[in-house]
Structure formats: C-alpha cells, structure tokens
XYZ file of N, CA and C in Angstrom:
462
model
N -8.119 7.975 -16.971
C -7.308 6.642 -17.513
C -5.933 6.464 -17.130
N -5.273 7.574 -17.085
C -3.912 7.592 -16.739
C -3.741 7.237 -15.232
N -4.864 7.482 -14.284
C -4.768 6.829 -12.828
C -4.855 5.570 -12.884
N -5.842 5.126 -13.441
C -5.891 3.517 -13.627
C -4.660 2.807 -13.924
N -3.800 3.583 -14.862
C -2.561 2.917 -15.381
C -1.687 3.144 -14.237
N -1.548 3.981 -13.503
C -1.043 4.314 -12.325
C -1.141 3.143 -11.270
N -2.313 2.834 -10.937
C -2.874 1.752 -10.154
C -2.333 0.466 -10.812
N -2.275 0.282 -12.094
C -2.019 -1.298 -12.688
C -0.415 -1.244 -12.452
N 0.436 -0.094 -12.642
C 1.717 -0.008 -12.390
C 2.120 -0.539 -10.941
N 1.331 0.223 -9.923
C 1.738 -0.287 -8.539
C 1.568 -1.777 -8.579
N 0.305 -2.076 -9.172
C -0.025 -3.639 -8.743
C 0.830 -4.472 -9.400
N 1.310 -4.200 -10.675
C 2.241 -5.188 -11.314
C 3.639 -5.051 -10.527
N 4.193 -4.070 -10.202
C 5.212 -3.991 -9.277
C 5.141 -4.611 -7.930
N 4.178 -4.451 -7.256
C 3.776 -5.049 -5.924
C 4.025 -6.636 -6.428
N 3.165 -7.029 -7.324
C 2.808 -8.623 -7.487
C 4.386 -9.185 -8.034
N 4.997 -8.536 -8.802
C 6.305 -9.173 -9.407
C 7.415 -9.072 -8.101
N 7.537 -8.088 -7.227
C 8.385 -8.122 -6.315
C 7.916 -9.327 -5.151
N 6.729 -9.446 -5.092
C 6.330 -10.410 -4.007
C 6.564 -11.894 -4.488
N 6.517 -11.828 -5.930
C 6.588 -13.293 -6.314
C 8.054 -13.515 -6.406
N 8.861 -12.510 -6.636
C 10.557 -12.757 -6.522
C 10.830 -13.250 -5.034
N 10.291 -12.680 -4.074
C 10.600 -12.989 -2.596
C 10.149 -14.349 -2.303
N 8.934 -14.576 -2.968
C 8.376 -15.986 -2.637
C 8.890 -16.996 -3.048
N 9.387 -16.741 -4.429
C 10.118 -17.883 -5.122
C 11.843 -17.753 -5.148
N 12.254 -16.808 -4.699
C 13.886 -16.808 -4.568
C 14.222 -16.819 -3.161
N 13.535 -16.711 -2.016
C 14.067 -16.523 -0.771
C 13.321 -17.284 0.148
N 13.887 -17.942 1.331
C 13.192 -18.841 2.166
C 12.694 -17.802 3.168
N 11.553 -18.423 3.817
C 10.874 -17.505 4.743
C 11.590 -17.155 6.120
N 11.665 -15.827 6.199
C 12.307 -15.307 7.294
C 13.921 -15.060 6.804
N 14.260 -15.525 5.722
C 15.694 -15.140 5.270
C 15.719 -13.672 5.055
N 16.992 -13.309 5.522
C 17.211 -11.717 5.441
C 18.488 -11.489 4.580
N 18.482 -10.522 3.671
C 19.436 -10.069 2.866
C 19.830 -8.728 2.916
N 21.019 -8.404 3.655
C 21.338 -7.071 3.883
C 21.551 -6.407 2.574
N 21.094 -5.122 2.336
C 21.291 -4.140 1.346
C 22.291 -3.150 2.052
N 21.759 -2.375 2.797
C 22.744 -1.519 3.643
C 22.559 -1.772 4.901
N 23.720 -2.370 5.552
C 24.009 -2.796 6.697
C 23.399 -1.902 7.923
N 22.341 -2.517 8.613
C 21.851 -1.882 9.844
C 20.925 -0.806 9.500
N 20.615 -0.710 8.275
C 19.659 0.161 7.676
C 18.429 -0.328 6.944
N 18.737 -1.115 5.775
C 17.816 -1.705 4.974
C 18.115 -3.088 4.330
N 17.092 -3.996 4.716
C 17.270 -5.372 4.459
C 15.926 -5.977 3.592
N 16.223 -6.915 2.810
C 15.213 -7.779 2.306
C 14.944 -8.921 3.092
N 13.830 -8.879 3.731
C 13.304 -9.942 4.778
C 12.316 -10.636 4.406
N 12.077 -11.981 3.926
C 11.120 -12.714 3.615
C 10.075 -12.720 4.764
N 8.846 -12.305 4.777
C 8.177 -12.471 5.900
C 6.609 -12.356 5.317
N 5.706 -12.914 6.117
C 4.388 -13.143 5.916
C 3.425 -12.307 7.071
N 2.379 -12.007 6.698
C 1.363 -11.269 7.476
C -0.091 -11.650 7.393
N -0.637 -12.247 8.377
C -2.239 -12.424 8.099
C -2.753 -11.707 8.892
N -2.462 -10.449 8.946
C -3.195 -9.396 9.497
C -3.210 -8.212 8.729
N -3.386 -6.947 9.255
C -3.254 -5.730 8.766
C -1.920 -5.018 9.079
N -2.069 -3.792 8.934
C -0.547 -3.146 9.304
C -0.078 -3.173 10.558
N 1.231 -3.500 10.485
C 1.872 -3.682 11.903
C 1.493 -5.113 12.449
N 0.669 -5.921 11.626
C 0.183 -7.403 12.155
C -0.979 -7.315 13.057
N -1.537 -6.135 12.958
C -2.936 -6.218 13.773
C -4.181 -6.880 13.280
N -5.006 -7.340 13.903
C -6.087 -8.319 13.310
C -5.691 -9.293 12.666
N -4.895 -10.075 13.097
C -4.368 -11.368 12.743
C -5.422 -12.299 12.352
N -5.606 -12.852 11.080
C -6.459 -13.926 10.687
C -7.921 -13.462 10.626
N -8.126 -12.051 10.385
C -9.463 -11.630 10.324
C -9.631 -11.212 8.589
N -9.371 -12.436 7.957
C -9.388 -12.232 6.345
C -11.011 -11.720 6.025
N -11.962 -12.230 6.431
C -13.164 -11.757 5.897
C -13.344 -10.417 6.302
N -12.804 -9.633 7.243
C -12.820 -8.144 7.585
C -12.152 -7.616 6.318
N -11.107 -8.117 6.136
C -10.065 -7.536 5.067
C -10.909 -7.393 3.696
N -11.556 -8.454 3.497
C -12.214 -8.812 2.115
C -13.185 -7.591 2.059
N -14.069 -7.390 3.092
C -15.199 -6.260 3.100
C -14.849 -4.918 2.897
N -13.537 -4.806 3.957
C -13.239 -3.423 3.817
C -12.318 -3.154 2.439
N -11.637 -4.078 1.703
C -11.022 -3.523 0.556
C -12.117 -3.475 -0.323
N -13.058 -4.194 -0.596
C -14.243 -4.002 -1.534
C -14.826 -2.675 -1.501
N -15.057 -2.164 -0.329
C -15.581 -0.866 0.126
C -14.540 0.069 -0.469
N -13.163 0.011 -0.005
C -12.217 0.953 -0.440
C -12.230 1.098 -1.846
N -11.959 -0.034 -2.729
C -11.974 -0.142 -4.106
C -13.134 0.502 -4.804
N -14.420 0.347 -4.327
C -15.674 0.919 -4.911
C -15.517 2.319 -4.587
N -15.159 2.944 -3.545
C -14.937 4.203 -3.262
C -14.063 4.795 -4.149
N -12.879 4.277 -4.303
C -11.928 4.812 -5.144
C -12.045 5.079 -6.441
N -12.688 3.668 -7.343
C -13.197 3.839 -8.387
C -14.412 5.105 -8.563
N -15.155 5.088 -7.701
C -16.229 6.277 -7.806
C -15.542 7.447 -8.071
N -14.757 7.825 -7.049
C -13.959 9.091 -6.900
C -12.947 9.404 -8.169
N -12.374 8.249 -8.448
C -11.342 8.389 -9.670
C -12.401 8.845 -10.902
N -13.553 8.111 -11.201
C -14.409 8.284 -12.403
C -14.896 9.722 -12.306
N -15.626 9.896 -11.028
C -16.215 11.246 -10.891
C -15.392 12.824 -10.666
N -14.213 12.776 -9.976
C -13.639 13.731 -9.493
C -12.012 13.853 -9.925
N -11.393 12.806 -10.321
C -9.904 12.943 -10.696
C -9.690 13.684 -11.781
N -10.655 14.085 -12.596
C -10.172 14.912 -13.890
C -9.905 16.354 -13.271
N -10.344 16.665 -12.300
C -10.646 18.018 -11.472
C -9.121 18.289 -10.810
N -8.320 17.387 -10.319
C -7.335 17.460 -9.929
C -6.258 16.331 -9.660
N -4.962 16.665 -10.191
C -4.011 15.663 -10.491
C -3.635 15.009 -9.197
N -3.450 15.968 -8.149
C -3.133 15.453 -6.842
C -4.036 14.319 -6.601
N -5.657 14.649 -6.465
C -6.554 13.587 -6.036
C -6.192 12.360 -6.733
N -6.276 12.590 -8.404
C -5.900 11.395 -9.228
C -4.766 10.408 -8.958
N -3.756 11.075 -8.653
C -2.593 10.307 -8.129
C -2.832 9.459 -6.822
N -3.338 10.214 -5.894
C -3.401 9.946 -4.604
C -4.268 8.608 -4.748
N -5.426 8.543 -5.422
C -6.377 7.511 -5.574
C -5.957 6.305 -6.307
N -4.963 6.749 -7.513
C -4.536 5.751 -8.081
C -3.501 4.733 -7.423
N -2.837 5.554 -6.392
C -1.849 4.677 -5.506
C -2.565 3.974 -4.657
N -3.689 4.659 -4.082
C -4.628 3.473 -3.041
C -4.969 2.578 -3.883
N -5.650 2.554 -5.069
C -6.537 1.428 -5.395
C -5.377 0.465 -5.863
N -4.092 0.795 -6.349
C -3.147 -0.197 -6.595
C -2.758 -0.903 -5.526
N -2.359 -0.264 -4.377
C -1.953 -0.840 -3.087
C -3.102 -1.693 -2.629
N -4.335 -1.315 -2.578
C -5.263 -2.037 -1.836
C -5.496 -3.254 -2.728
N -5.456 -3.186 -3.990
C -5.784 -4.502 -4.796
C -4.623 -5.412 -4.603
N -3.179 -5.023 -4.424
C -1.887 -5.901 -4.247
C -2.326 -6.592 -3.004
N -2.502 -6.182 -2.301
C -2.794 -6.754 -0.802
C -3.943 -7.408 -0.780
N -4.988 -7.118 -1.659
C -6.075 -8.283 -1.477
C -5.990 -9.355 -2.517
N -5.013 -9.185 -3.576
C -4.560 -10.467 -4.301
C -3.776 -11.483 -3.359
N -3.049 -10.827 -2.507
C -2.311 -11.964 -1.633
C -3.157 -12.613 -0.857
N -4.305 -11.823 0.138
C -5.007 -12.490 0.714
C -5.900 -13.518 0.289
N -6.385 -13.152 -1.042
C -7.487 -14.051 -1.680
C -6.587 -15.195 -2.183
N -5.393 -15.192 -2.704
C -4.733 -16.539 -3.211
C -3.464 -16.970 -2.265
N -3.098 -16.206 -1.335
C -2.142 -16.904 -0.426
C -2.848 -17.023 0.926
N -3.779 -16.326 1.362
C -4.450 -16.376 2.851
C -3.321 -15.452 3.543
N -2.461 -14.779 3.055
C -1.547 -13.940 3.826
C -1.028 -12.967 2.955
N -0.180 -11.682 3.548
C 0.600 -10.909 2.750
C 1.820 -11.050 2.880
N 2.543 -10.954 1.791
C 3.947 -11.171 1.791
C 4.572 -9.652 1.800
N 5.302 -9.799 2.931
C 6.208 -8.364 2.989
C 7.503 -8.724 2.968
N 8.245 -7.589 2.713
C 9.834 -7.722 2.272
C 10.670 -6.971 2.618
N 10.092 -5.725 2.841
C 11.311 -4.438 3.003
C 11.231 -4.078 4.519
N 12.247 -4.081 4.813
C 12.469 -4.143 6.380
C 13.635 -3.069 6.476
N 13.332 -1.896 7.360
C 13.986 -0.743 7.436
C 14.373 -0.448 8.965
N 15.559 -0.317 9.267
C 15.722 0.079 10.740
C 16.075 1.577 10.550
N 15.342 2.316 11.799
C 15.670 3.832 11.920
C 16.072 3.688 13.220
N 17.759 4.175 12.890
C 18.670 4.224 13.940
C 18.682 2.563 14.693
N 18.101 2.400 16.015
C 18.119 0.987 16.423
C 16.840 0.664 16.465
N 15.742 1.115 15.838
C 14.288 0.548 15.957
C 14.212 -0.130 14.384
N 13.636 -1.421 14.644
C 13.378 -2.191 13.369
C 11.966 -1.949 12.995
N 11.737 -1.008 12.288
C 10.339 -0.749 11.645
C 9.476 -1.990 11.048
N 8.252 -2.055 11.071
C 7.433 -3.340 10.483
C 7.773 -3.378 9.225
N 8.017 -4.717 8.928
C 8.267 -5.230 7.411
C 7.092 -4.697 6.519
N 7.104 -4.319 5.463
C 6.089 -3.964 4.490
C 6.441 -4.279 3.139
N 5.733 -3.851 2.327
C 5.880 -4.064 0.640
C 5.179 -2.971 -0.058
N 5.378 -3.232 -1.363
C 5.175 -2.229 -2.459
C 3.683 -1.591 -2.337
N 2.761 -2.476 -1.906
C 1.632 -2.118 -1.829
C 1.320 -1.124 -0.706
N 1.938 -1.738 0.425
C 1.767 -0.722 1.760
C 2.425 0.781 1.520
N 3.440 0.730 0.621
C 4.173 1.858 0.281
C 3.076 2.747 -0.340
N 2.348 2.196 -1.304
C 1.467 2.963 -2.124
C 0.337 3.588 -1.518
N -0.034 2.622 -0.483
C -1.216 3.032 0.399
C -1.020 4.196 1.100
N 0.184 4.211 2.008
C 0.757 5.138 2.813
C 0.988 6.668 2.129
N 1.666 6.356 0.847
C 1.907 7.397 0.104
C 0.317 8.325 -0.373
N -0.331 7.249 -0.968
C -1.596 7.764 -1.549
C -2.565 8.248 -0.271
N -2.578 7.848 0.882
C -3.667 8.274 1.846
C -2.916 9.716 2.176
N -1.614 9.792 2.165
C -0.709 11.060 2.648
C -1.201 12.117 1.555
N -0.856 11.888 0.346
C -1.347 12.795 -0.773
C -2.909 13.141 -0.741
N -3.861 12.351 -0.279
C -5.010 12.606 -0.145
C -5.291 13.477 1.009
N -4.746 13.124 2.184
C -4.715 14.208 3.152
C -4.138 15.709 2.762
N -3.229 15.637 2.055
C -2.789 17.407 1.527
C -3.912 17.649 0.643
N -4.423 16.818 -0.528
C -5.425 17.454 -1.177
C -6.694 17.739 -0.458
N -7.133 17.184 0.566
C -8.124 17.521 1.615
C -7.892 18.926 2.100
N -6.699 18.944 2.622
C -6.266 20.306 3.389
C -6.206 21.387 2.432
N -5.747 21.162 1.198
C -5.709 22.324 0.230
C -7.040 22.635 -0.279
N -7.868 21.755 -0.415
C -9.433 22.161 -0.756
C -9.787 22.899 0.579
N -9.799 22.573 1.529
C -10.211 23.201 2.670
C -9.738 24.558 2.750
N -8.424 24.779 2.635
C -8.152 26.071 2.513
C -8.353 26.672 1.601
N -8.406 26.319 0.302
C -9.053 27.216 -0.681
C -10.499 27.665 -0.547
N -11.274 26.596 -0.034
C -12.912 27.132 0.432
C -12.901 28.369 1.140
N -11.951 28.093 2.356
C -11.754 29.323 3.276
C -11.622 30.525 2.749
N -10.376 30.574 1.846
C -10.170 31.830 1.218
C -10.716 32.413 0.279
N -11.675 31.571 -0.379
C -12.877 32.070 -1.286
C -14.028 32.652 -0.532
N -14.076 32.437 0.453
C -15.385 33.043 1.354
C -15.034 34.328 2.006
C-alpha cells in the first residue's frame, strides 16, 4: 500500500507542477532560477523522451497500459519482499500515469525543468520524467543486487 501512496504522491506533484506551468507561464517562457544552470521553461512535447516519436499517441497509450499493468502486478506480488523494488516500481507507476494523463487530456506532455550542464542544454523534462528515470535506475540496482545474491548463494 505504501508504494501506491508513493505513486500517488509523484502523480499529484507532477500534475500540480504542470498545472502551475500551464496556468502561470506562457508557452516557451523561461524563468531563470540559477543563471546558466537551471530554468523553468514552459515547453510541450508530443513525443517521448528527448522528443522522439513525435505524434505517436496510440503507441504511448498501448505502452503505458502495459507498463502500468506490469508494475501493478509486480507491486502486488513482489514489493513486500524488497523495499528497493517497491520504491522503484512506485516511482515508475506515478511517472507513467503522470505523463499518460497529459497525453490523454492535453494531447501532449508539459515539460518545464530546463537544466544546463556546463554549456549543454539538457532536454527539458518534468516531475514524471524524473520519477521514471530514478525508478528505472533503482530497478536496475535491484536486479543487479538480486543477481549478485543469487550467484553468491550458489
């Protein structure tokens, strides 16, 4: 249950921040938070990460439905065995649903976190994207740890 609460928290934070961007900023407006490092930039994305697969909404709906079903199954069946697995899946679930809601109701995803790494302008992203990336990263660590433990027990 606590991992569903994590997913819901991610979802709420994601949707509230996107709502603020949509209602308080003009499209493409940029607000410097830390000059030459971090900006809030109102951006829309009709594709996936880094703008790939523009306009392929049907594909995103199908993939998201499978991801959500997979995550709910694993949360229900295995999350009680590992906190790391539960947290990673909770983050993935919240992030996936957050971007799904945007695609369903807006026809595009609202992005606004704009980070410069030295002179490189990284792709603009949102809270759901962060949750997905961190969740998948933690899931990879979980898989690595399980694999290592399985080899050590042999």
